[in-house]
One Martini backbone bead per residue (centre of mass of N, CA, C, O) as a GRO file, in nm:
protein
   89
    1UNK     BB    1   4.287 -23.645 -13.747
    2UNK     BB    2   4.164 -23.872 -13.589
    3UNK     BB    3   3.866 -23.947 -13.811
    4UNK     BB    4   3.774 -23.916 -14.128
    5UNK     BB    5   3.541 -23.726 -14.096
    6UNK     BB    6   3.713 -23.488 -13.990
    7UNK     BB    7   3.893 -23.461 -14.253
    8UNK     BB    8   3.658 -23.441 -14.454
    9UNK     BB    9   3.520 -23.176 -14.303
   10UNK     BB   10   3.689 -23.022 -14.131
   11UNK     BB   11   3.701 -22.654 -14.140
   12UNK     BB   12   3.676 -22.347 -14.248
   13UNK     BB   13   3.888 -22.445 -14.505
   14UNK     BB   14   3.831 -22.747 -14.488
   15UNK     BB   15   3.975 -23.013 -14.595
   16UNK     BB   16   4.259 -23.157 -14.538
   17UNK     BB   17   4.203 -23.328 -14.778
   18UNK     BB   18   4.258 -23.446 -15.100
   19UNK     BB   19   4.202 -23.738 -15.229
   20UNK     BB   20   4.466 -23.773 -15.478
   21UNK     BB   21   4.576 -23.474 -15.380
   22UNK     BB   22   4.838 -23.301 -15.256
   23UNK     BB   23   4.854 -23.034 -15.403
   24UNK     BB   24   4.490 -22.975 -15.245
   25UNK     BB   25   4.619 -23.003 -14.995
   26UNK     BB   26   4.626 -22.852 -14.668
   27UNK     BB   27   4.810 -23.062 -14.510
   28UNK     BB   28   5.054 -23.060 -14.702
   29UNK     BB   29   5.117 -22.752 -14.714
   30UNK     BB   30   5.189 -22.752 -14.402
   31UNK     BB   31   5.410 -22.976 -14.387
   32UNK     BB   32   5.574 -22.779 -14.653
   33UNK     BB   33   5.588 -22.503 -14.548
   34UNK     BB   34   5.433 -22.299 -14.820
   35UNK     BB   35   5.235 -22.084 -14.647
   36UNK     BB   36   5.312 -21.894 -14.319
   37UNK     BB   37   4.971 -21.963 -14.278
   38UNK     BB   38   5.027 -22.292 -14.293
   39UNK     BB   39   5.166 -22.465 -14.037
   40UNK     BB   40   5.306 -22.793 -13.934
   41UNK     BB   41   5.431 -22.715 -13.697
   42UNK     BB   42   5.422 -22.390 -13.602
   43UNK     BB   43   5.638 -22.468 -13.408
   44UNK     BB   44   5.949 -22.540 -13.434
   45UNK     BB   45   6.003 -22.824 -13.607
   46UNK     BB   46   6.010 -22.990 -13.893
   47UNK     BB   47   5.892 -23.205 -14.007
   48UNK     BB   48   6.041 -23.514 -14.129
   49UNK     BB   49   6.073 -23.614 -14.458
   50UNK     BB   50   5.946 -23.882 -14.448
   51UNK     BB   51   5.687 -23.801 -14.323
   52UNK     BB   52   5.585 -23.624 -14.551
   53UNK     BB   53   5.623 -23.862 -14.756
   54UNK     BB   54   5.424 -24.043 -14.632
   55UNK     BB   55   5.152 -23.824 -14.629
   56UNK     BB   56   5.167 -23.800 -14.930
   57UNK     BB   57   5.140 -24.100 -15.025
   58UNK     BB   58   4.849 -24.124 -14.876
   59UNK     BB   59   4.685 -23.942 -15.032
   60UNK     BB   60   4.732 -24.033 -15.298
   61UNK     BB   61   4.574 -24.309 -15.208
   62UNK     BB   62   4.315 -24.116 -15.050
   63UNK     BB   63   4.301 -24.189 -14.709
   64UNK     BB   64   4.325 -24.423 -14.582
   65UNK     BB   65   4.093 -24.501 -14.251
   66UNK     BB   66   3.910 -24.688 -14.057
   67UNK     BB   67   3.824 -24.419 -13.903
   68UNK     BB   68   3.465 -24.433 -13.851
   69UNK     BB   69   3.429 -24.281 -13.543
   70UNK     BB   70   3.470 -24.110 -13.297
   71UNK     BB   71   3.667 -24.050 -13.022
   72UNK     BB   72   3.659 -24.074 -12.744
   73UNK     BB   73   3.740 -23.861 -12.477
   74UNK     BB   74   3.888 -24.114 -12.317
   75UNK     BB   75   4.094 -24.168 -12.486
   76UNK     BB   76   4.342 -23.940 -12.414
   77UNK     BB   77   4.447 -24.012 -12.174
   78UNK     BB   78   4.719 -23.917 -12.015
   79UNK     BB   79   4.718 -23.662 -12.265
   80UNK     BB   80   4.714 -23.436 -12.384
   81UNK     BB   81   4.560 -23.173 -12.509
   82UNK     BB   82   4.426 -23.104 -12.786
   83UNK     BB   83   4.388 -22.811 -12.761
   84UNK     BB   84   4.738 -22.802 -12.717
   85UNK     BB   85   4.793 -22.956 -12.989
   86UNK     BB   86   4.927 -22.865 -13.274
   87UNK     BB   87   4.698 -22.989 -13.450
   88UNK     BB   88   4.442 -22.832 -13.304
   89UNK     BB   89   4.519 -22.516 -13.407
   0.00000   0.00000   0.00000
């Protein structure tokens, strides 16, 4: 989800979303914890409810996102390693 790039090619399971269905985004899927095994964040608290329709509304709109090109390994500097943080699992 770091860059348009990303979340279109997604992983093992496909795009994190599909641009204007949210019904068929695995993003909002996780996010709205309809399936037990693909929650996001996996443990503790659920997004608050704002954010998922904030997510939902983004996705509905087609996941407009200017960024087009991975960000350097040194964008994270100072924060969390990705592997470690819950959208990376």
């Amino acid at each position: 989800m770091d860059w348009k790039g990303g979340w279109q090619t997604g992983g093992s399971s496909g795009p994190a979303i599909t641009p204007g269905d949210p019904e068929k985004s695995l993003l909002t899927k996780a996010v709205r914890y309809l399936d037990p095994d693909l929650q996001m964040p996996p443990k503790g608290a659920r997004l608050p409810d704002a954010i998922v329709t904030d997510l939902v509304h983004w996705v509905k709109r087609g996941g407009p996102d200017p960024r087009t090109t991975r960000p350097t390994p040194g964008a994270l500097a100072g924060k969390a390693s990705r592997k470690d943080h819950w959208a990376f699992q």
